[in-house]
Coordinates of C-alpha atoms in Angstrom, one line a residue:
Chain A
M1 CA 6.0 56.5 -54.4
T2 CA 9.0 55.0 -52.7
T3 CA 9.0 51.3 -52.0
I4 CA 9.8 50.6 -48.4
H5 CA 11.3 47.2 -47.7
K6 CA 9.1 46.1 -44.9
P7 CA 9.9 42.6 -43.6
G8 CA 7.0 40.3 -44.7
P9 CA 4.9 38.5 -42.1
R10 CA 6.7 35.3 -42.9
T11 CA 10.1 36.7 -42.1
V12 CA 8.8 38.0 -38.8
S13 CA 7.3 34.7 -37.8
T14 CA 10.3 32.7 -38.9
L15 CA 12.4 35.0 -36.8
L16 CA 10.2 34.6 -33.8
L17 CA 10.0 30.9 -34.1
T18 CA 13.8 30.6 -34.5
V19 CA 14.4 32.7 -31.4
I20 CA 12.1 30.5 -29.3
A21 CA 13.6 27.3 -30.7
L22 CA 17.0 28.6 -29.8
L23 CA 15.8 29.4 -26.3
I24 CA 15.1 25.7 -26.0
V25 CA 18.0 24.3 -27.9
I26 CA 20.8 26.4 -26.4
P27 CA 20.3 25.5 -22.7
V28 CA 19.8 21.8 -23.5
G29 CA 22.8 21.8 -25.8
W30 CA 24.8 23.8 -23.4
V31 CA 24.3 21.1 -20.8
L32 CA 25.4 18.4 -23.2
V33 CA 28.6 20.3 -24.1
A34 CA 29.3 21.4 -20.5
S35 CA 29.2 17.8 -19.3
L36 CA 32.5 17.3 -21.1
K37 CA 34.3 20.2 -19.5
T38 CA 37.0 19.9 -16.9
R39 CA 36.7 21.6 -13.5
S40 CA 38.6 24.7 -14.4
E41 CA 36.8 25.1 -17.7
F42 CA 33.5 25.9 -15.9
F43 CA 34.9 29.2 -14.8
G44 CA 35.1 32.1 -17.3
S45 CA 32.9 32.5 -20.3
P46 CA 30.0 30.0 -20.6
W47 CA 30.4 29.9 -24.4
T48 CA 33.9 28.3 -24.6
L49 CA 34.0 24.8 -25.9
P50 CA 35.8 22.1 -23.9
Q51 CA 39.4 21.5 -24.9
G52 CA 38.9 17.7 -25.0
L53 CA 36.3 15.1 -24.1
H54 CA 36.6 15.0 -20.4
L55 CA 34.7 11.7 -19.9
Q56 CA 35.8 11.5 -16.3
N57 CA 32.7 13.4 -15.4
Y58 CA 30.6 10.4 -16.6
V59 CA 32.7 8.0 -14.6
D60 CA 32.2 10.1 -11.6
A61 CA 28.5 10.4 -12.1
F62 CA 27.9 6.7 -12.9
V63 CA 30.2 5.2 -10.2
T64 CA 31.0 7.7 -7.5
A65 CA 27.6 9.4 -7.5
D66 CA 25.8 6.0 -7.9
M67 CA 23.9 7.2 -10.9
G68 CA 24.5 3.8 -12.5
R69 CA 22.6 2.0 -9.7
Y70 CA 19.9 4.6 -9.7
F71 CA 19.5 4.1 -13.5
A72 CA 18.9 0.4 -12.9
T73 CA 16.3 1.2 -10.2
S74 CA 14.5 3.6 -12.6
V75 CA 14.4 1.1 -15.4
L76 CA 13.1 -1.6 -13.1
V77 CA 10.4 0.6 -11.6
T78 CA 9.3 2.0 -14.9
L79 CA 9.0 -1.4 -16.6
L80 CA 7.3 -3.0 -13.6
G81 CA 4.9 -0.1 -13.4
L82 CA 4.0 -0.4 -17.1
V83 CA 3.4 -4.1 -16.8
L84 CA 1.2 -3.7 -13.7
V85 CA -0.9 -0.9 -15.1
L86 CA -1.5 -2.7 -18.4
A87 CA -2.3 -6.0 -16.6
V88 CA -5.1 -4.4 -14.6
S89 CA -6.3 -1.6 -16.9
V90 CA -6.7 -3.4 -20.2
P91 CA -9.3 -5.9 -18.9
A92 CA -11.0 -3.2 -16.9
A93 CA -11.2 -0.8 -19.8
Y94 CA -12.5 -3.6 -22.1
V95 CA -15.3 -4.5 -19.6
V96 CA -16.2 -0.9 -19.1
A97 CA -16.5 -0.3 -22.8
R98 CA -18.3 -3.5 -23.7
Y99 CA -20.3 -5.0 -20.9
E100 CA -23.4 -3.8 -18.9
F101 CA -23.2 -4.5 -15.2
R102 CA -24.7 -3.2 -12.0
G103 CA -23.0 -0.1 -10.7
K104 CA -21.4 0.7 -14.0
G105 CA -22.4 4.3 -13.9
L106 CA -20.8 4.7 -10.5
V107 CA -17.6 3.0 -11.6
E108 CA -17.4 5.3 -14.6
M109 CA -18.0 8.4 -12.5
A110 CA -15.4 7.4 -9.9
L111 CA -12.8 6.9 -12.6
L112 CA -13.6 10.2 -14.3
A113 CA -13.3 11.9 -10.9
G114 CA -10.0 10.1 -10.5
L115 CA -8.6 12.0 -13.5
F116 CA -8.7 15.1 -11.4
I117 CA -6.9 13.7 -8.4
N118 CA -3.3 14.7 -8.6
V119 CA -0.7 12.6 -6.9
N120 CA 0.9 15.7 -5.4
Y121 CA -2.1 16.0 -3.0
I122 CA -2.2 12.4 -1.9
V123 CA 1.4 11.5 -1.7
V124 CA 1.5 12.4 2.0
P125 CA -1.4 10.1 3.0
I126 CA 0.0 7.3 0.8
F127 CA 3.3 7.6 2.6
L128 CA 1.7 7.5 6.0
M129 CA -0.4 4.5 5.0
L130 CA 2.7 2.6 4.1
V131 CA 4.4 3.6 7.4
D132 CA 1.3 2.2 9.1
W133 CA 1.5 -1.1 7.2
D134 CA 5.2 -1.4 8.0
R135 CA 4.5 -0.8 11.6
A136 CA 1.8 -3.5 11.6
L137 CA 4.3 -6.0 10.2
I138 CA 7.2 -5.0 12.4
D139 CA 7.3 -8.4 14.1
L140 CA 7.5 -10.3 10.9
M141 CA 9.8 -7.9 9.1
P142 CA 11.7 -5.6 11.4
D143 CA 13.3 -3.8 8.5
G144 CA 10.0 -2.9 7.0
F145 CA 8.7 -4.0 3.6
F146 CA 6.5 -1.3 2.1
L147 CA 8.7 1.7 2.3
D148 CA 12.0 1.7 0.4
N149 CA 10.6 -1.0 -1.9
P150 CA 11.0 -0.3 -5.6
A151 CA 8.2 -2.8 -6.4
M152 CA 5.9 -0.9 -4.1
L153 CA 6.8 2.3 -5.9
A154 CA 5.9 0.7 -9.2
L155 CA 2.6 -0.4 -7.8
V156 CA 1.8 3.1 -6.6
Y157 CA 2.7 4.5 -10.1
A158 CA 0.5 1.9 -11.7
A159 CA -2.4 2.6 -9.3
T160 CA -2.3 6.3 -9.7
S161 CA -2.4 6.1 -13.5
I162 CA -5.3 3.8 -13.7
P163 CA -8.0 6.4 -14.3
F164 CA -6.2 8.0 -17.2
T165 CA -5.3 4.6 -18.7
I166 CA -8.8 3.2 -18.5
Y167 CA -10.2 6.5 -19.8
L168 CA -8.0 6.4 -22.9
L169 CA -8.3 2.6 -23.6
S170 CA -12.0 2.3 -23.1
S171 CA -12.8 5.3 -25.4
Y172 CA -10.7 3.5 -28.0
F173 CA -12.4 0.1 -27.5
R174 CA -15.8 1.8 -28.0
T175 CA -14.8 2.9 -31.5
I176 CA -14.0 -0.7 -32.6
P177 CA -17.1 -2.2 -34.4
G178 CA -18.7 -5.1 -32.6
D179 CA -18.7 -7.4 -35.7
F180 CA -15.3 -8.9 -34.9
E181 CA -16.4 -10.0 -31.4
E182 CA -19.6 -11.5 -32.9
A183 CA -17.7 -13.5 -35.5
A184 CA -15.3 -14.8 -32.8
L185 CA -18.2 -15.7 -30.6
L186 CA -19.8 -17.7 -33.4
D187 CA -16.5 -19.5 -33.8
G188 CA -16.8 -20.5 -30.2
A189 CA -14.1 -18.3 -28.6
S190 CA -14.4 -17.7 -24.9
R191 CA -14.8 -14.2 -23.5
F192 CA -11.2 -14.2 -22.4
R193 CA -9.9 -15.2 -25.8
I194 CA -12.0 -12.6 -27.5
M195 CA -10.5 -10.0 -25.3
T196 CA -6.9 -11.1 -25.5
R197 CA -6.8 -12.3 -29.1
V198 CA -9.2 -10.1 -30.9
M199 CA -9.8 -6.8 -29.1
V200 CA -6.4 -6.1 -27.6
P201 CA -4.5 -6.5 -30.9
M202 CA -7.0 -4.2 -32.5
A203 CA -6.5 -1.6 -29.8
R204 CA -2.7 -1.5 -30.4
P205 CA -2.5 2.2 -31.2
A206 CA -4.2 3.2 -28.0
V207 CA -2.1 0.7 -26.0
T208 CA 1.0 2.3 -27.5
T209 CA -0.2 5.8 -26.6
V210 CA -0.9 4.7 -23.0
I211 CA 2.6 3.1 -22.7
L212 CA 4.3 6.2 -24.0
F213 CA 2.5 8.6 -21.7
N214 CA 2.9 6.4 -18.7
F215 CA 6.6 5.8 -19.5
L216 CA 7.2 9.5 -19.4
A217 CA 5.2 9.9 -16.2
Y218 CA 7.0 7.1 -14.3
W219 CA 10.5 7.9 -15.6
N220 CA 10.1 11.6 -14.9
D221 CA 8.4 11.5 -11.6
F222 CA 10.3 12.5 -8.5
I223 CA 7.8 13.5 -5.8
I224 CA 6.5 10.0 -5.3
A225 CA 9.9 8.4 -5.6
L226 CA 11.4 11.0 -3.2
T227 CA 8.7 10.2 -0.6
L228 CA 8.4 6.4 -0.9
L229 CA 12.1 5.6 -1.2
P230 CA 13.7 7.7 1.5
G231 CA 16.6 5.3 2.0
E232 CA 19.6 4.4 -0.1
G233 CA 17.9 3.0 -3.1
K234 CA 16.8 5.9 -5.3
T235 CA 15.5 6.6 -8.7
L236 CA 17.5 8.5 -11.3
Q237 CA 15.5 11.7 -10.8
V238 CA 16.0 11.7 -7.0
G239 CA 19.7 11.0 -7.6
L240 CA 19.9 14.0 -9.8
L241 CA 18.2 16.1 -7.2
N242 CA 20.8 15.0 -4.7
L243 CA 23.6 15.9 -7.2
M244 CA 22.1 19.4 -7.5
T245 CA 22.1 19.8 -3.7
A246 CA 25.7 18.5 -3.5
Q247 CA 26.9 20.7 -6.3
K248 CA 25.6 23.9 -4.5
A249 CA 27.9 23.0 -1.6
A250 CA 31.0 21.8 -3.6
A251 CA 30.7 23.6 -6.9
D252 CA 31.4 20.3 -8.6
Y253 CA 29.7 21.1 -11.9
G254 CA 31.1 18.3 -14.1
R255 CA 29.4 15.5 -12.2
L256 CA 26.1 17.3 -12.1
Y257 CA 26.1 18.0 -15.9
A258 CA 27.0 14.4 -16.7
G259 CA 24.2 13.2 -14.4
M260 CA 21.8 15.5 -16.3
V261 CA 22.8 14.1 -19.6
I262 CA 22.4 10.5 -18.3
V263 CA 18.8 11.4 -17.3
I264 CA 18.0 13.4 -20.5
V265 CA 19.4 11.1 -23.2
P266 CA 17.0 8.1 -22.8
V267 CA 14.0 10.4 -22.9
L268 CA 15.2 12.3 -25.9
L269 CA 15.9 9.1 -27.8
V270 CA 12.4 7.7 -27.1
Y271 CA 10.9 11.0 -28.1
A272 CA 12.8 11.2 -31.4
L273 CA 11.7 7.6 -32.2
I274 CA 8.0 8.4 -31.4
Q275 CA 8.1 11.6 -33.4
R276 CA 9.3 9.7 -36.5
R277 CA 6.6 7.1 -36.1
L278 CA 4.0 9.7 -35.5
I279 CA 4.8 11.6 -38.7
E280 CA 5.1 8.3 -40.7
G281 CA 1.7 7.2 -39.4
M282 CA 0.1 10.5 -40.3
A283 CA 1.7 10.3 -43.8
A284 CA 0.5 6.7 -44.4
G285 CA -3.0 7.7 -43.3
G286 CA -3.0 10.6 -45.7
V287 CA -2.1 8.4 -48.7
K288 CA -4.8 5.9 -47.9
G289 CA -7.5 8.5 -47.1
Chain B
M1 CA -26.1 22.7 -14.3
T2 CA -24.0 21.7 -11.4
S3 CA -20.7 20.7 -13.1
T4 CA -18.9 22.0 -16.1
V5 CA -15.8 19.9 -15.7
T6 CA -14.4 18.6 -18.9
P7 CA -12.1 15.6 -19.1
P8 CA -8.5 16.7 -19.7
L9 CA -7.8 17.2 -23.3
G10 CA -10.5 15.0 -24.6
D11 CA -12.1 16.6 -27.6
T12 CA -15.5 17.2 -26.2
E13 CA -17.2 16.4 -29.5
R14 CA -15.4 13.2 -30.1
K15 CA -17.1 11.4 -27.2
P16 CA -17.9 8.0 -28.7
G17 CA -21.0 7.5 -26.4
R18 CA -22.8 4.2 -26.3
T19 CA -24.4 4.1 -29.6
P20 CA -26.0 0.8 -30.6
A21 CA -23.3 0.2 -33.1
A22 CA -20.4 0.9 -30.7
A23 CA -21.6 -1.4 -27.9
P24 CA -22.6 -4.6 -29.7
G25 CA -25.9 -5.3 -28.0
A26 CA -24.2 -5.9 -24.7
A27 CA -27.6 -6.0 -23.0
T28 CA -29.3 -8.2 -25.5
R29 CA -26.4 -10.7 -25.6
R30 CA -26.0 -11.0 -21.9
K31 CA -25.1 -14.6 -21.1
R32 CA -24.5 -16.6 -18.0
G33 CA -21.1 -16.2 -16.6
D34 CA -20.8 -12.6 -17.7
G35 CA -20.9 -11.4 -14.1
R36 CA -17.9 -13.4 -13.1
F37 CA -15.9 -12.3 -16.2
V38 CA -16.7 -8.7 -15.5
A39 CA -15.7 -9.1 -11.8
V40 CA -12.4 -10.7 -12.6
C41 CA -11.5 -8.1 -15.2
L42 CA -12.7 -5.1 -13.1
L43 CA -11.9 -5.8 -9.5
P44 CA -8.0 -5.7 -9.5
A45 CA -8.1 -2.2 -11.1
L46 CA -10.8 -1.0 -8.9
A47 CA -9.1 -2.3 -5.8
L48 CA -5.8 -0.6 -6.6
F49 CA -7.7 2.6 -7.5
A50 CA -9.6 2.6 -4.3
L51 CA -6.7 1.8 -2.1
F52 CA -4.1 4.3 -3.6
M53 CA -6.3 7.1 -4.8
I54 CA -9.8 7.2 -3.2
W55 CA -8.7 6.3 0.3
P56 CA -5.8 8.8 0.4
T57 CA -8.0 11.5 -1.0
L58 CA -10.5 11.0 1.8
S59 CA -7.6 10.9 4.2
V60 CA -6.5 14.4 3.2
F61 CA -9.9 15.8 4.1
R62 CA -10.1 13.8 7.3
M63 CA -6.6 14.6 8.5
S64 CA -7.2 18.4 7.9
L65 CA -9.5 18.3 10.9
Y66 CA -6.9 16.8 13.2
S67 CA -3.8 18.1 15.0
W68 CA -1.2 15.5 14.4
S69 CA 2.5 15.5 14.4
G70 CA 3.2 12.5 12.4
F71 CA 4.4 9.2 13.7
S72 CA 3.2 9.4 17.3
A73 CA -0.3 8.0 17.7
Q74 CA -1.6 11.2 19.2
E75 CA -4.3 12.4 16.9
R76 CA -6.4 15.2 18.3
F77 CA -9.6 16.3 16.7
V78 CA -9.5 20.1 16.4
G79 CA -12.4 20.7 13.9
L80 CA -11.7 23.7 11.7
D81 CA -8.8 25.1 13.9
N82 CA -6.2 24.3 11.2
F83 CA -8.1 26.4 8.7
A84 CA -8.6 29.3 11.2
K85 CA -4.8 29.2 11.8
L86 CA -4.2 29.6 8.1
L87 CA -5.7 33.0 8.0
D88 CA -3.0 34.4 10.4
D89 CA -0.1 32.5 8.7
Q90 CA 1.9 35.1 6.8
Q91 CA 3.9 32.5 5.0
F92 CA 0.7 30.8 3.9
L93 CA -0.6 34.1 2.5
R94 CA 2.6 34.7 0.7
S95 CA 2.6 31.3 -0.9
F96 CA -1.0 31.9 -1.9
Q97 CA 0.0 35.2 -3.5
N98 CA 2.8 33.5 -5.4
T99 CA 0.5 30.8 -6.6
V100 CA -2.0 33.3 -7.9
A101 CA 0.7 35.5 -9.5
L102 CA 2.3 32.5 -11.3
L103 CA -1.1 31.3 -12.5
V104 CA -2.0 34.6 -14.0
I105 CA 1.4 35.3 -15.6
V106 CA 2.1 31.8 -16.8
T107 CA -1.4 31.2 -18.1
V108 CA -1.6 34.5 -20.1
V109 CA 1.8 34.2 -21.6
T110 CA 1.7 30.5 -22.4
M111 CA -1.8 30.5 -23.9
G112 CA -1.3 33.8 -25.8
L113 CA 2.1 32.8 -27.3
G114 CA 0.9 29.2 -27.9
L115 CA -2.1 30.4 -29.8
A116 CA -0.1 32.9 -31.8
L117 CA 2.6 30.4 -32.8
A118 CA 0.1 27.8 -33.7
A119 CA -1.8 30.2 -35.9
V120 CA 1.4 31.3 -37.6
M121 CA 2.6 27.7 -38.1
T122 CA -0.7 26.5 -39.6
R123 CA -1.7 29.6 -41.6
Q124 CA 1.6 30.6 -43.1
K125 CA 2.8 27.1 -43.9
L126 CA 6.3 28.0 -42.9
R127 CA 9.2 25.9 -44.1
G128 CA 10.7 23.6 -41.4
R129 CA 7.4 23.5 -39.5
N130 CA 8.0 19.9 -38.4
L131 CA 11.5 20.8 -37.1
Y132 CA 10.1 23.8 -35.1
R133 CA 7.3 21.5 -33.7
F134 CA 9.9 18.9 -32.8
V135 CA 12.1 21.4 -30.9
L136 CA 9.3 23.3 -29.2
Y137 CA 7.9 20.1 -27.8
I138 CA 11.2 18.9 -26.3
P139 CA 10.7 20.5 -22.8
N140 CA 7.5 18.7 -22.3
V141 CA 9.3 15.3 -22.3
L142 CA 12.0 16.4 -19.9
S143 CA 11.5 15.8 -16.2
V144 CA 10.9 18.6 -13.8
V145 CA 14.2 17.8 -12.0
V146 CA 16.1 18.1 -15.3
I147 CA 14.3 21.4 -16.1
A148 CA 15.1 22.7 -12.6
A149 CA 18.8 21.6 -13.0
I150 CA 19.0 23.3 -16.4
F151 CA 17.6 26.5 -15.1
S152 CA 19.7 26.4 -12.0
A153 CA 22.7 26.3 -14.4
V154 CA 21.3 29.0 -16.6
Y155 CA 20.5 31.3 -13.7
D156 CA 23.7 30.5 -11.7
Q157 CA 25.0 33.6 -10.2
E158 CA 28.7 33.2 -11.1
N159 CA 29.1 30.8 -14.0
G160 CA 25.5 30.7 -15.3
L161 CA 24.6 31.1 -18.9
I162 CA 22.8 34.4 -18.4
N163 CA 25.2 36.2 -16.1
G164 CA 28.2 34.8 -17.9
T165 CA 26.9 36.1 -21.2
L166 CA 26.1 39.5 -19.8
R167 CA 29.6 39.7 -18.4
L168 CA 31.0 38.8 -21.8
L169 CA 29.0 41.6 -23.4
S170 CA 30.2 44.0 -20.6
L171 CA 26.6 44.4 -19.5
D172 CA 27.4 43.6 -15.9
G173 CA 24.8 46.1 -14.7
L174 CA 22.0 43.8 -16.0
Q175 CA 23.3 40.8 -13.9
Q176 CA 20.8 39.5 -11.4
V177 CA 20.9 36.9 -8.7
W178 CA 18.1 35.2 -10.6
L179 CA 17.2 32.7 -7.9
G180 CA 18.5 34.5 -4.9
D181 CA 16.7 37.8 -5.1
Q182 CA 13.3 37.9 -3.4
S183 CA 11.8 40.2 -6.0
V184 CA 13.2 38.4 -9.0
V185 CA 12.9 34.7 -8.1
I186 CA 9.2 34.4 -8.9
Y187 CA 9.7 35.7 -12.5
S188 CA 12.6 33.3 -12.9
V189 CA 10.3 30.4 -11.9
A190 CA 7.5 31.8 -14.2
F191 CA 9.9 31.8 -17.2
A192 CA 10.9 28.2 -16.6
M193 CA 7.2 27.2 -16.4
V194 CA 6.4 28.9 -19.7
W195 CA 9.5 27.3 -21.2
Q196 CA 8.2 23.9 -20.2
A197 CA 4.5 24.3 -21.2
L198 CA 4.6 26.4 -24.4
G199 CA 5.3 23.6 -27.0
Y200 CA 2.7 21.3 -25.6
Y201 CA -0.1 23.8 -25.9
M202 CA 1.1 25.0 -29.3
V203 CA 0.9 21.4 -30.6
I204 CA -2.6 21.0 -29.3
Y205 CA -3.7 24.2 -30.9
M206 CA -2.1 23.3 -34.2
A207 CA -4.0 20.0 -34.3
S208 CA -7.2 21.9 -33.5
M209 CA -6.6 24.6 -36.1
A210 CA -5.8 22.0 -38.8
S211 CA -9.5 21.0 -38.7
V212 CA -10.8 24.4 -39.5
P213 CA -12.0 24.2 -43.1
E214 CA -9.8 26.1 -45.6
E215 CA -12.8 27.5 -47.5
L216 CA -13.6 29.8 -44.7
Y217 CA -10.2 31.5 -45.0
E218 CA -10.5 31.7 -48.8
A219 CA -13.9 33.2 -48.6
S220 CA -12.9 35.8 -46.1
A221 CA -9.7 36.6 -48.1
L222 CA -11.9 37.4 -51.0
D223 CA -13.8 39.8 -48.8
G224 CA -10.5 41.4 -48.0
A225 CA -9.9 40.2 -44.5
G226 CA -6.3 40.2 -43.3
A227 CA -4.5 37.6 -41.3
G228 CA -5.2 39.3 -38.0
R229 CA -8.9 39.7 -38.7
Q230 CA -9.1 36.1 -39.9
F231 CA -7.5 34.9 -36.6
F232 CA -10.1 36.7 -34.5
T233 CA -13.2 36.0 -36.6
I234 CA -12.5 32.5 -37.9
T235 CA -9.7 30.7 -36.1
L236 CA -10.5 31.7 -32.5
P237 CA -14.3 31.1 -32.6
L238 CA -13.8 27.8 -34.2
I239 CA -11.3 26.4 -31.8
W240 CA -13.0 27.9 -28.8
E241 CA -14.0 24.6 -27.2
T242 CA -10.4 23.4 -27.3
L243 CA -9.2 26.6 -25.9
R244 CA -11.7 26.3 -23.0
T245 CA -10.7 22.7 -22.2
T246 CA -7.0 23.5 -22.3
L247 CA -7.5 26.6 -20.1
T248 CA -9.3 24.6 -17.4
F249 CA -6.8 21.9 -17.6
F250 CA -3.8 24.3 -17.6
I251 CA -4.9 25.9 -14.3
L252 CA -5.1 22.5 -12.6
S253 CA -1.7 21.5 -13.9
A254 CA 0.0 24.8 -13.4
V255 CA -0.7 24.6 -9.7
N256 CA 1.1 21.3 -9.6
L257 CA 3.9 22.2 -12.0
S258 CA 4.7 25.3 -9.9
F259 CA 5.1 23.0 -6.9
V260 CA 7.4 20.4 -8.4
L261 CA 9.5 23.1 -10.1
V262 CA 9.8 25.2 -6.9
R263 CA 10.5 22.1 -4.9
A264 CA 13.4 21.1 -7.2
M265 CA 14.7 24.5 -8.2
T266 CA 14.5 26.8 -5.2
G267 CA 13.1 24.7 -2.3
G268 CA 10.8 27.7 -1.7
G269 CA 13.8 30.0 -1.1
P270 CA 15.3 32.5 -0.6
D271 CA 13.6 32.7 2.8
G272 CA 10.3 31.3 1.6
S273 CA 9.8 34.0 -1.1
S274 CA 9.2 31.5 -3.9
D275 CA 7.0 29.1 -1.9
V276 CA 3.7 28.1 -3.6
L277 CA 0.8 26.5 -1.9
L278 CA 1.7 22.9 -2.5
S279 CA 5.3 23.3 -1.6
Y280 CA 4.3 25.0 1.7
M281 CA 2.0 22.0 2.3
Y282 CA 4.8 19.6 1.6
Q283 CA 7.1 21.5 3.9
Q284 CA 4.6 21.6 6.7
A285 CA 4.0 17.9 6.4
Y286 CA 7.6 16.7 6.2
T287 CA 10.0 19.3 7.6
N288 CA 7.7 20.5 10.2
S289 CA 5.8 17.2 10.8
S290 CA 2.5 19.1 11.1
Y291 CA 0.6 16.6 9.0
G292 CA -2.9 17.9 9.9
Y293 CA -2.0 21.5 9.2
G294 CA -0.3 20.5 5.9
M295 CA -3.4 18.6 4.8
A296 CA -5.6 21.7 5.6
I297 CA -3.4 23.6 3.1
G298 CA -4.0 20.7 0.7
V299 CA -7.8 21.0 1.0
V300 CA -7.5 24.8 0.4
V301 CA -5.4 24.3 -2.7
F302 CA -7.8 21.7 -4.0
A303 CA -10.9 23.8 -3.4
F304 CA -9.1 26.9 -4.9
S305 CA -8.0 25.2 -8.1
F306 CA -11.3 23.5 -8.6
L307 CA -13.2 26.8 -8.0
V308 CA -10.9 28.8 -10.4
S309 CA -11.3 26.1 -13.1
L310 CA -15.1 26.1 -12.7
L311 CA -15.3 29.9 -12.8
V312 CA -13.1 30.1 -15.9
S313 CA -15.1 27.4 -17.6
R314 CA -18.3 29.3 -16.8
A315 CA -17.0 32.6 -17.9
T316 CA -15.7 31.3 -21.2
R317 CA -18.9 29.4 -22.2
R318 CA -20.2 30.3 -25.7
P319 CA -22.9 28.7 -27.7
P320 CA -21.3 26.1 -30.0
L321 CA -20.7 27.1 -33.6
Q322 CA -21.7 24.9 -36.5
Y323 CA -19.6 24.7 -39.5

């Protein structure tokens, strides 16, 4: 009997996973490296490293291509959207989880149905609605108010993520035992205080999850931003899309790659931070359990 | 048995219903002033939800019955004419075909590979599991524009990663115009979609597989079952509900992902050969200003994806297993 060296199943799976991981890392890493190349270095082999750190690409992207301004718009819209969605969804989720009221079944059903409404379908009617509102106000504000307004974009983001946010928060509120509220009630706390001082702090994990998901959704969106901000003020994603179109005409790769890095880095940083917290949280839970 | 829709990614078992313990005697403890508190808390959210989601959704259906070229006030009721016109629209049929092709290819590859990788990662306890998970999940946090930009660079005809590498290896014959060839472009889009979604589903399946009791595997190993047999007789049946939920959800989201990706990466080109249903709708609405016609396409997409999800959900129903 001869022994044949067959690769073990572990070797095969490690190999497979490594190949797939490389398929993800190489294109992303390639963009990071290429963003430092000079114009002439883009031609020829894609695997050559840049001679030096050609930071001019970043200056071009930030200043000439206005990515700096778009960055500020994106930060503003994302933060405002998060504040708005939390301000309206946290109280609503709490009430849905804890109170009985007339029409509750209907409200819950409507919100559940809302989970299946994708913004891609309704972005056209939303756009037309805002056009109508602007037209109605044309005497008061000839330049229009609702379109090309970052605050309005933030409001639309917040509104379209209400079903998901309430769904997640109210299922978490339901898992918190009622004893805490009863104790607070005996101490004479008002309904509002019970909600803000007792329940919301206890729901922190769910609130964090909601913030993370909505952050990614708002920061990464481009269909709504493209539609509702047709003018000069753009978000980062739409700005990047414009860079892509411009690059096709002018073959100016450096600026495009630098722009991509500007968009990718904040998201990767946030992701790396969450990931660590996630694993730490799981480990801590394991020790206690 | 009218609806089998499951909420996206919610573990169906973990629904924390209104048990007496969970809702602290809300009915028994009802006090004066509750009504006002409920109203103040609920109304802002409901108002926004109604204004920006329910009303626009109803508008889609209403507008699909009108012939309307946008900003002029001339709306003309045409009944189902828009839908009748769709049947003769070659470009509509092509984008429908593309949508179906992408759904089938991307669903099968993503789900199959996601399941296999998750099983391998959980069962074989590979070293560096956390690192693999971290890396494979990265595409899911990137925006669609970034993914489109990355793949435009990878697929670039002259200086792209693929063609550049092939030239380096003197394999010029394998070079393709990845985004410019009508018969290739749909596969290039499909690859980008799998690239984006794979890690997400793998992570979900890993979480689900982690809850399968270890004893089952030990017992079946004693009976001489191999890894493959264990996968089909233990893992797959026990995570079946998760699989169903993700499948339903995936179909809904793939319809949308294909749109945003096509919109950002190819714009439907070359010559409309990579158009999908929603990108064709968007194009009709904005470029062509046929809002009514565009919305009719929207209604068809909505009905189609809902129907497919429902059918898949029905077809995959199994009696729940107890363990």
